[in-house]
mmCIF file of C-alpha atoms and ligand atoms in Angstrom:
data_model
loop_
_atom_site.group_PDB
_atom_site.id
_atom_site.type_symbol
_atom_site.label_atom_id
_atom_site.label_comp_id
_atom_site.label_asym_id
_atom_site.label_seq_id
_atom_site.Cartn_x
_atom_site.Cartn_y
_atom_site.Cartn_z
ATOM 1 C CA MET X 5 -22.833 16.801 35.196
ATOM 2 C CA GLY X 6 -22.762 12.915 34.265
ATOM 3 C CA LYS X 7 -22.723 10.145 32.448
ATOM 4 C CA ILE X 8 -24.531 10.300 29.111
ATOM 5 C CA SER X 9 -27.311 9.080 29.039
ATOM 6 C CA LEU X 10 -27.071 6.325 25.551
ATOM 7 C CA GLN X 11 -29.517 8.078 23.803
ATOM 8 C CA ASP X 12 -28.429 11.916 23.910
ATOM 9 C CA LEU X 13 -24.216 10.409 22.819
ATOM 10 C CA LEU X 14 -27.182 8.752 19.379
ATOM 11 C CA LYS X 15 -28.126 11.816 18.989
ATOM 12 C CA LYS X 16 -24.790 13.673 18.939
ATOM 13 C CA VAL X 17 -23.737 10.623 16.409
ATOM 14 C CA ASP X 18 -27.256 11.313 14.624
ATOM 15 C CA ASP X 19 -25.655 15.585 14.285
ATOM 16 C CA LEU X 20 -22.622 14.358 12.656
ATOM 17 C CA PRO X 21 -22.960 15.521 8.677
ATOM 18 C CA ALA X 22 -24.124 11.938 6.805
ATOM 19 C CA LEU X 23 -21.581 10.225 4.291
ATOM 20 C CA PRO X 24 -21.987 12.558 0.634
ATOM 21 C CA SER X 25 -23.759 10.128 -1.379
ATOM 22 C CA VAL X 26 -20.524 10.361 -3.801
ATOM 23 C CA VAL X 27 -18.966 8.217 -1.064
ATOM 24 C CA LYS X 28 -22.195 5.641 -0.568
ATOM 25 C CA ARG X 29 -22.417 5.264 -4.835
ATOM 26 C CA VAL X 30 -18.198 5.087 -4.811
ATOM 27 C CA MET X 31 -18.353 2.325 -2.433
ATOM 28 C CA GLU X 32 -20.542 -0.108 -4.066
ATOM 29 C CA LEU X 33 -19.466 0.199 -7.033
ATOM 30 C CA THR X 34 -15.928 -0.696 -5.623
ATOM 31 C CA GLU X 35 -17.398 -3.506 -4.804
ATOM 32 C CA ASP X 36 -18.659 -4.112 -7.484
ATOM 33 C CA PRO X 37 -16.775 -6.366 -9.539
ATOM 34 C CA ASN X 38 -18.688 -5.430 -12.833
ATOM 35 C CA SER X 39 -18.183 -1.802 -12.382
ATOM 36 C CA THR X 40 -14.881 -0.234 -14.717
ATOM 37 C CA ALA X 41 -12.614 2.995 -13.858
ATOM 38 C CA ARG X 42 -15.403 4.936 -16.136
ATOM 39 C CA ASP X 43 -17.766 4.327 -14.016
ATOM 40 C CA ILE X 44 -16.192 5.820 -11.051
ATOM 41 C CA ASN X 45 -15.065 8.954 -12.242
ATOM 42 C CA GLU X 46 -18.297 9.163 -13.580
ATOM 43 C CA VAL X 47 -19.145 9.412 -10.115
ATOM 44 C CA ILE X 48 -16.533 11.529 -8.595
ATOM 45 C CA ASN X 49 -16.822 14.128 -11.279
ATOM 46 C CA GLN X 50 -19.981 15.167 -9.862
ATOM 47 C CA ASP X 51 -18.238 17.300 -7.055
ATOM 48 C CA GLN X 52 -16.156 19.361 -7.809
ATOM 49 C CA SER X 53 -14.153 19.559 -5.241
ATOM 50 C CA MET X 54 -14.024 15.812 -4.453
ATOM 51 C CA THR X 55 -12.230 14.840 -8.313
ATOM 52 C CA ALA X 56 -9.222 18.522 -6.617
ATOM 53 C CA LYS X 57 -8.965 16.456 -3.663
ATOM 54 C CA VAL X 58 -8.989 12.732 -5.137
ATOM 55 C CA LEU X 59 -6.161 14.715 -7.339
ATOM 56 C CA ARG X 60 -4.655 16.361 -5.127
ATOM 57 C CA LEU X 61 -4.258 13.293 -2.820
ATOM 58 C CA ALA X 62 -3.241 11.225 -5.862
ATOM 59 C CA ASN X 63 -0.800 13.837 -7.011
ATOM 60 C CA SER X 64 0.777 13.354 -3.087
ATOM 61 C CA ALA X 65 4.374 12.372 -2.896
ATOM 62 C CA PHE X 66 2.500 9.645 -1.111
ATOM 63 C CA TYR X 67 2.481 7.033 -4.486
ATOM 64 C CA GLY X 68 5.028 8.912 -6.229
ATOM 65 C CA PHE X 69 3.937 8.461 -9.178
ATOM 66 C CA PRO X 70 6.532 10.233 -11.232
ATOM 67 C CA ARG X 71 4.365 11.827 -14.088
ATOM 68 C CA ARG X 72 0.960 13.557 -13.007
ATOM 69 C CA ILE X 73 -2.240 11.743 -13.030
ATOM 70 C CA SER X 74 -5.022 14.479 -14.533
ATOM 71 C CA SER X 75 -7.666 12.787 -14.649
ATOM 72 C CA VAL X 76 -10.228 10.357 -12.027
ATOM 73 C CA THR X 77 -9.938 7.604 -14.502
ATOM 74 C CA ASP X 78 -5.998 7.795 -14.644
ATOM 75 C CA ALA X 79 -6.142 7.902 -10.679
ATOM 76 C CA THR X 80 -8.292 4.983 -10.935
ATOM 77 C CA ILE X 81 -6.364 3.010 -12.600
ATOM 78 C CA MET X 82 -3.164 3.752 -11.550
ATOM 79 C CA LEU X 83 -4.323 3.327 -7.904
ATOM 80 C CA GLY X 84 -6.981 0.551 -8.098
ATOM 81 C CA PHE X 85 -10.182 0.813 -7.044
ATOM 82 C CA GLN X 86 -9.783 0.407 -3.333
ATOM 83 C CA THR X 87 -7.568 3.451 -3.113
ATOM 84 C CA ILE X 88 -9.779 4.809 -4.741
ATOM 85 C CA ARG X 89 -11.509 3.919 -1.939
ATOM 86 C CA SER X 90 -9.854 5.559 0.720
ATOM 87 C CA ILE X 91 -9.139 8.330 -0.916
ATOM 88 C CA VAL X 92 -12.650 9.469 -1.263
ATOM 89 C CA ILE X 93 -13.035 8.851 2.089
ATOM 90 C CA ALA X 94 -10.932 10.589 3.541
ATOM 91 C CA ALA X 95 -11.344 13.868 1.557
ATOM 92 C CA SER X 96 -15.363 13.677 2.553
ATOM 93 C CA VAL X 97 -13.899 13.964 6.196
ATOM 94 C CA SER X 98 -11.587 16.165 5.752
ATOM 95 C CA LYS X 99 -13.415 19.414 7.331
ATOM 96 C CA LEU X 100 -14.788 17.197 10.441
ATOM 97 C CA LEU X 101 -11.494 16.966 11.401
ATOM 98 C CA SER X 102 -10.479 19.606 10.622
ATOM 99 C CA GLN X 103 -12.152 21.566 13.754
ATOM 100 C CA GLU X 104 -10.654 22.769 16.201
ATOM 101 C CA VAL X 105 -11.376 19.974 19.689
ATOM 102 C CA GLU X 106 -10.958 21.971 22.419
ATOM 103 C CA GLY X 107 -11.942 19.540 25.120
ATOM 104 C CA TYR X 108 -9.061 17.416 23.290
ATOM 105 C CA ALA X 109 -6.657 20.580 23.316
ATOM 106 C CA LEU X 110 -6.436 20.370 19.578
ATOM 107 C CA LEU X 111 -6.500 23.387 17.828
ATOM 108 C CA PRO X 112 -7.519 23.340 13.964
ATOM 109 C CA GLY X 113 -6.622 20.890 11.784
ATOM 110 C CA GLU X 114 -4.375 19.094 14.362
ATOM 111 C CA LEU X 115 -6.680 16.360 14.118
ATOM 112 C CA TRP X 116 -6.749 16.449 11.164
ATOM 113 C CA ARG X 117 -3.485 16.072 10.446
ATOM 114 C CA HIS X 118 -3.153 12.655 13.492
ATOM 115 C CA SER X 119 -5.767 11.305 11.385
ATOM 116 C CA GLN X 120 -3.982 11.596 7.840
ATOM 117 C CA SER X 121 0.104 10.831 9.553
ATOM 118 C CA ALA X 122 -1.630 8.003 11.182
ATOM 119 C CA ALA X 123 -3.146 6.470 7.850
ATOM 120 C CA MET X 124 -0.267 6.516 6.770
ATOM 121 C CA ALA X 125 1.582 4.784 9.234
ATOM 122 C CA ALA X 126 -1.117 2.500 9.161
ATOM 123 C CA ARG X 127 -0.749 1.581 5.152
ATOM 124 C CA LEU X 128 2.670 1.386 6.438
ATOM 125 C CA ILE X 129 2.176 -1.036 8.676
ATOM 126 C CA ALA X 130 0.228 -3.024 6.395
ATOM 127 C CA ARG X 131 2.805 -2.938 3.496
ATOM 128 C CA ARG X 132 5.670 -3.998 5.737
ATOM 129 C CA ILE X 133 3.130 -7.451 7.358
ATOM 130 C CA LYS X 134 2.334 -8.195 4.124
ATOM 131 C CA PHE X 135 -1.948 -7.573 5.342
ATOM 132 C CA SER X 136 -3.325 -7.579 2.317
ATOM 133 C CA LYS X 137 -6.396 -5.331 3.550
ATOM 134 C CA ALA X 138 -3.298 -1.776 3.434
ATOM 135 C CA GLU X 139 -6.877 0.225 2.247
ATOM 136 C CA VAL X 140 -9.244 -0.602 5.576
ATOM 137 C CA ALA X 141 -6.301 -0.204 7.687
ATOM 138 C CA TYR X 142 -5.846 3.307 6.182
ATOM 139 C CA THR X 143 -9.266 4.267 6.824
ATOM 140 C CA ALA X 144 -8.970 2.612 10.698
ATOM 141 C CA ALA X 145 -6.879 4.902 10.823
ATOM 142 C CA LEU X 146 -7.274 7.086 9.650
ATOM 143 C CA LEU X 147 -11.100 7.688 11.491
ATOM 144 C CA HIS X 148 -9.868 6.243 15.099
ATOM 145 C CA ASP X 149 -10.358 9.549 16.527
ATOM 146 C CA ILE X 150 -13.913 10.526 15.185
ATOM 147 C CA GLY X 151 -15.192 9.735 18.207
ATOM 148 C CA LYS X 152 -13.627 12.790 19.653
ATOM 149 C CA VAL X 153 -15.042 15.554 17.560
ATOM 150 C CA VAL X 154 -18.651 14.032 19.142
ATOM 151 C CA LEU X 155 -16.695 14.470 23.299
ATOM 152 C CA ASN X 156 -15.673 17.411 22.425
ATOM 153 C CA SER X 157 -17.428 18.869 24.109
ATOM 154 C CA TYR X 158 -18.769 16.724 27.491
ATOM 155 C CA VAL X 159 -14.614 16.656 27.038
ATOM 156 C CA ARG X 160 -14.527 20.112 27.726
ATOM 157 C CA GLU X 161 -16.831 20.352 30.904
ATOM 158 C CA THR X 162 -15.111 17.977 32.840
ATOM 159 C CA TYR X 163 -11.691 17.274 31.637
ATOM 160 C CA GLU X 164 -10.739 18.177 35.428
ATOM 161 C CA GLU X 165 -12.320 15.552 36.715
ATOM 162 C CA VAL X 166 -11.645 12.769 33.935
ATOM 163 C CA MET X 167 -7.653 14.134 34.141
ATOM 164 C CA ASP X 168 -7.863 14.059 37.720
ATOM 165 C CA LYS X 169 -8.844 10.289 37.122
ATOM 166 C CA VAL X 170 -5.646 9.579 34.866
ATOM 167 C CA GLU X 171 -3.733 10.723 38.059
ATOM 168 C CA LYS X 172 -5.558 8.880 41.517
ATOM 169 C CA ASP X 173 -5.836 6.116 39.485
ATOM 170 C CA LYS X 174 -3.698 6.070 37.199
ATOM 171 C CA VAL X 175 -5.903 4.764 33.835
ATOM 172 C CA PRO X 176 -5.613 5.278 30.453
ATOM 173 C CA PHE X 177 -7.475 8.047 29.253
ATOM 174 C CA SER X 178 -10.154 6.353 27.476
ATOM 175 C CA GLN X 179 -10.462 4.187 31.049
ATOM 176 C CA ALA X 180 -11.166 7.693 32.291
ATOM 177 C CA GLU X 181 -13.485 8.408 29.400
ATOM 178 C CA GLU X 182 -15.137 5.784 30.332
ATOM 179 C CA GLU X 183 -16.096 5.659 34.184
ATOM 180 C CA ILE X 184 -17.304 9.998 33.988
ATOM 181 C CA LEU X 185 -18.740 9.811 31.298
ATOM 182 C CA GLY X 186 -19.684 6.281 30.450
ATOM 183 C CA PHE X 187 -18.694 6.393 27.229
ATOM 184 C CA ASN X 188 -14.668 6.248 25.579
ATOM 185 C CA HIS X 189 -14.454 8.665 22.687
ATOM 186 C CA ALA X 190 -12.953 5.032 20.432
ATOM 187 C CA LEU X 191 -16.407 3.011 20.619
ATOM 188 C CA VAL X 192 -18.105 7.027 20.334
ATOM 189 C CA GLY X 193 -16.782 6.379 16.959
ATOM 190 C CA SER X 194 -17.216 3.213 16.033
ATOM 191 C CA LYS X 195 -20.655 4.520 16.240
ATOM 192 C CA VAL X 196 -20.112 6.775 13.455
ATOM 193 C CA ALA X 197 -19.106 4.254 11.454
ATOM 194 C CA GLU X 198 -21.640 2.195 12.380
ATOM 195 C CA ASN X 199 -23.923 4.959 11.364
ATOM 196 C CA TRP X 200 -22.159 5.731 8.104
ATOM 197 C CA ASN X 201 -22.504 1.507 7.496
ATOM 198 C CA LEU X 202 -18.709 0.644 7.148
ATOM 199 C CA PRO X 203 -17.625 -2.743 7.505
ATOM 200 C CA PRO X 204 -17.418 -3.945 10.847
ATOM 201 C CA GLU X 205 -14.014 -4.759 10.389
ATOM 202 C CA LEU X 206 -13.367 -1.645 10.910
ATOM 203 C CA VAL X 207 -16.163 -0.455 13.091
ATOM 204 C CA GLU X 208 -13.960 -2.448 15.588
ATOM 205 C CA ALA X 209 -11.073 -1.482 14.731
ATOM 206 C CA ILE X 210 -12.717 2.001 15.977
ATOM 207 C CA ALA X 211 -13.493 0.892 18.634
ATOM 208 C CA PHE X 212 -10.940 -0.909 20.420
ATOM 209 C CA HIS X 213 -8.502 1.239 19.088
ATOM 210 C CA HIS X 214 -7.021 1.497 23.089
ATOM 211 C CA SER X 215 -7.779 -1.851 23.451
ATOM 212 C CA PRO X 216 -6.863 -4.107 20.764
ATOM 213 C CA GLU X 217 -6.416 -7.181 22.748
ATOM 214 C CA LEU X 218 -10.437 -7.407 22.629
ATOM 215 C CA ALA X 219 -10.868 -7.234 18.201
ATOM 216 C CA LYS X 220 -12.701 -10.357 17.714
ATOM 217 C CA THR X 221 -13.018 -9.445 13.997
ATOM 218 C CA ASP X 222 -10.111 -8.571 12.874
ATOM 219 C CA PRO X 223 -7.279 -8.754 15.914
ATOM 220 C CA VAL X 224 -4.418 -7.255 12.401
ATOM 221 C CA LEU X 225 -6.215 -4.888 11.932
ATOM 222 C CA THR X 226 -7.237 -2.998 14.920
ATOM 223 C CA SER X 227 -4.001 -4.050 15.840
ATOM 224 C CA ILE X 228 -2.364 -1.782 13.192
ATOM 225 C CA ALA X 229 -4.859 1.289 13.599
ATOM 226 C CA HIS X 230 -2.969 1.106 17.038
ATOM 227 C CA VAL X 231 0.451 1.259 15.935
ATOM 228 C CA ALA X 232 -0.212 3.569 13.774
ATOM 229 C CA ASP X 233 -1.306 5.623 16.208
ATOM 230 C CA PHE X 234 1.213 5.494 18.565
ATOM 231 C CA ILE X 235 3.750 6.193 16.238
ATOM 232 C CA CYS X 236 1.744 9.592 15.637
ATOM 233 C CA VAL X 237 2.019 10.740 19.385
ATOM 234 C CA THR X 238 5.819 9.780 19.571
ATOM 235 C CA MET X 239 6.340 11.121 16.663
ATOM 236 C CA GLY X 240 4.503 14.649 17.884
ATOM 237 C CA ILE X 241 1.430 14.909 15.893
ATOM 238 C CA GLY X 242 -1.482 16.134 17.438
ATOM 239 C CA ILE X 243 -1.198 14.826 20.910
ATOM 240 C CA GLY X 244 -3.517 16.951 22.127
ATOM 241 C CA ALA X 245 -4.807 16.153 26.039
ATOM 242 C CA ASP X 246 -4.856 12.636 25.952
ATOM 243 C CA GLY X 247 -2.392 11.175 23.459
ATOM 244 C CA LEU X 248 0.389 10.189 26.228
ATOM 245 C CA LEU X 249 -1.815 8.594 28.408
ATOM 246 C CA TYR X 250 -1.882 5.591 26.548
ATOM 247 C CA PRO X 251 0.180 2.281 26.623
ATOM 248 C CA LEU X 252 1.530 0.560 23.932
ATOM 249 C CA SER X 253 0.123 -2.745 23.983
ATOM 250 C CA PRO X 254 2.701 -5.265 23.207
ATOM 251 C CA GLN X 255 0.856 -8.608 22.068
ATOM 252 C CA ALA X 256 -0.806 -5.899 19.801
ATOM 253 C CA VAL X 257 3.404 -5.418 18.816
ATOM 254 C CA ASN X 258 3.789 -9.184 18.762
ATOM 255 C CA LEU X 259 0.578 -9.681 16.482
ATOM 256 C CA LEU X 260 2.202 -7.559 14.358
ATOM 257 C CA GLY X 261 5.246 -9.315 14.414
ATOM 258 C CA LEU X 262 6.919 -5.978 14.278
ATOM 259 C CA GLU X 263 10.485 -5.819 16.169
ATOM 260 C CA GLU X 264 11.562 -2.421 17.361
ATOM 261 C CA GLN X 265 13.113 -1.615 14.376
ATOM 262 C CA ASP X 266 10.452 -1.892 10.961
ATOM 263 C CA ILE X 267 9.080 1.211 14.334
ATOM 264 C CA TYR X 268 11.292 3.284 13.853
ATOM 265 C CA GLN X 269 12.125 2.203 10.169
ATOM 266 C CA ILE X 270 8.145 3.101 10.105
ATOM 267 C CA ILE X 271 8.734 6.453 11.671
ATOM 268 C CA SER X 272 11.445 7.408 9.485
ATOM 269 C CA GLN X 273 9.584 6.368 6.042
ATOM 270 C CA LEU X 274 6.815 8.666 7.629
ATOM 271 C CA SER X 275 8.303 12.021 8.159
ATOM 272 C CA ASP X 276 10.105 11.225 4.825
ATOM 273 C CA LEU X 277 6.739 11.443 3.852
ATOM 274 C CA LEU X 278 5.246 14.149 6.304
ATOM 275 C CA VAL X 279 7.470 16.885 4.740
ATOM 276 C CA ASP X 280 5.746 16.312 1.199
ATOM 277 C CA GLN X 281 2.350 16.050 3.201
ATOM 278 C CA ASP X 282 -0.786 19.395 2.732
ATOM 279 C CA SER X 283 -2.173 16.497 0.294
ATOM 280 C CA PHE X 284 -5.754 18.071 1.155
HETATM 281 FE FE1 LIG G 310 -7.809 8.175 20.354
HETATM 282 FE FE1 LIG G 311 -5.299 9.647 17.881
#
């Protein structure tokens, strides 16, 4: 099996389910300063399973509200537009990311757990360094490995070849993917994000989550996604076949101003959150 043609790849990307119209509507509404919590409530409530997922997540320990949030309007008021938006995106990709991804040796549910944990880690990092777009960081980390879903069957077929390259040439897994298939999962993931009309800094963060030095639009955002991924791998969450085969970028860590101590603290905060983590 040779390299994938761009045409085949884009077709595969196109074959993925589109973001549901609820998500598109919520994305528009949360961008519009004139919209109200009631507007958002109305849109989300049209989709029952979305409503249930939003409420379940809003009530998870992550947000730590002492009393139950029982309506989408309450959730929107208490969590804010940006958080509701990232919750809705998460709810809409949970199924796609929960499937088995054999090419990367990820059992059903493992990629979802990895993605969700990375998203939480990204939010913790963002809070710690006072990055203003914590919710974009959450979504970037949530979607960082979505390209694996697209490349799954190709990697399954060429796995030996890819691993051979990793071992012989001592290159990160994504570089071996790229040399053998023509594309790595990070770049493919960024094509998915583009297809979904997600903002350019999010597309970039997905594209460069294994090479954050290359980010130009928002290097901090990309570095957060990178470090969040690293933290989850370090904690053994959804490592799969390739997780351990990427270096941590010292530039990314420096750019974020993180000390070793910070990383340890984030790991401990995250493990506390994961104890209660049956959010979806
Ligand atoms: Fe990755
Ligand atoms: Fe990852």
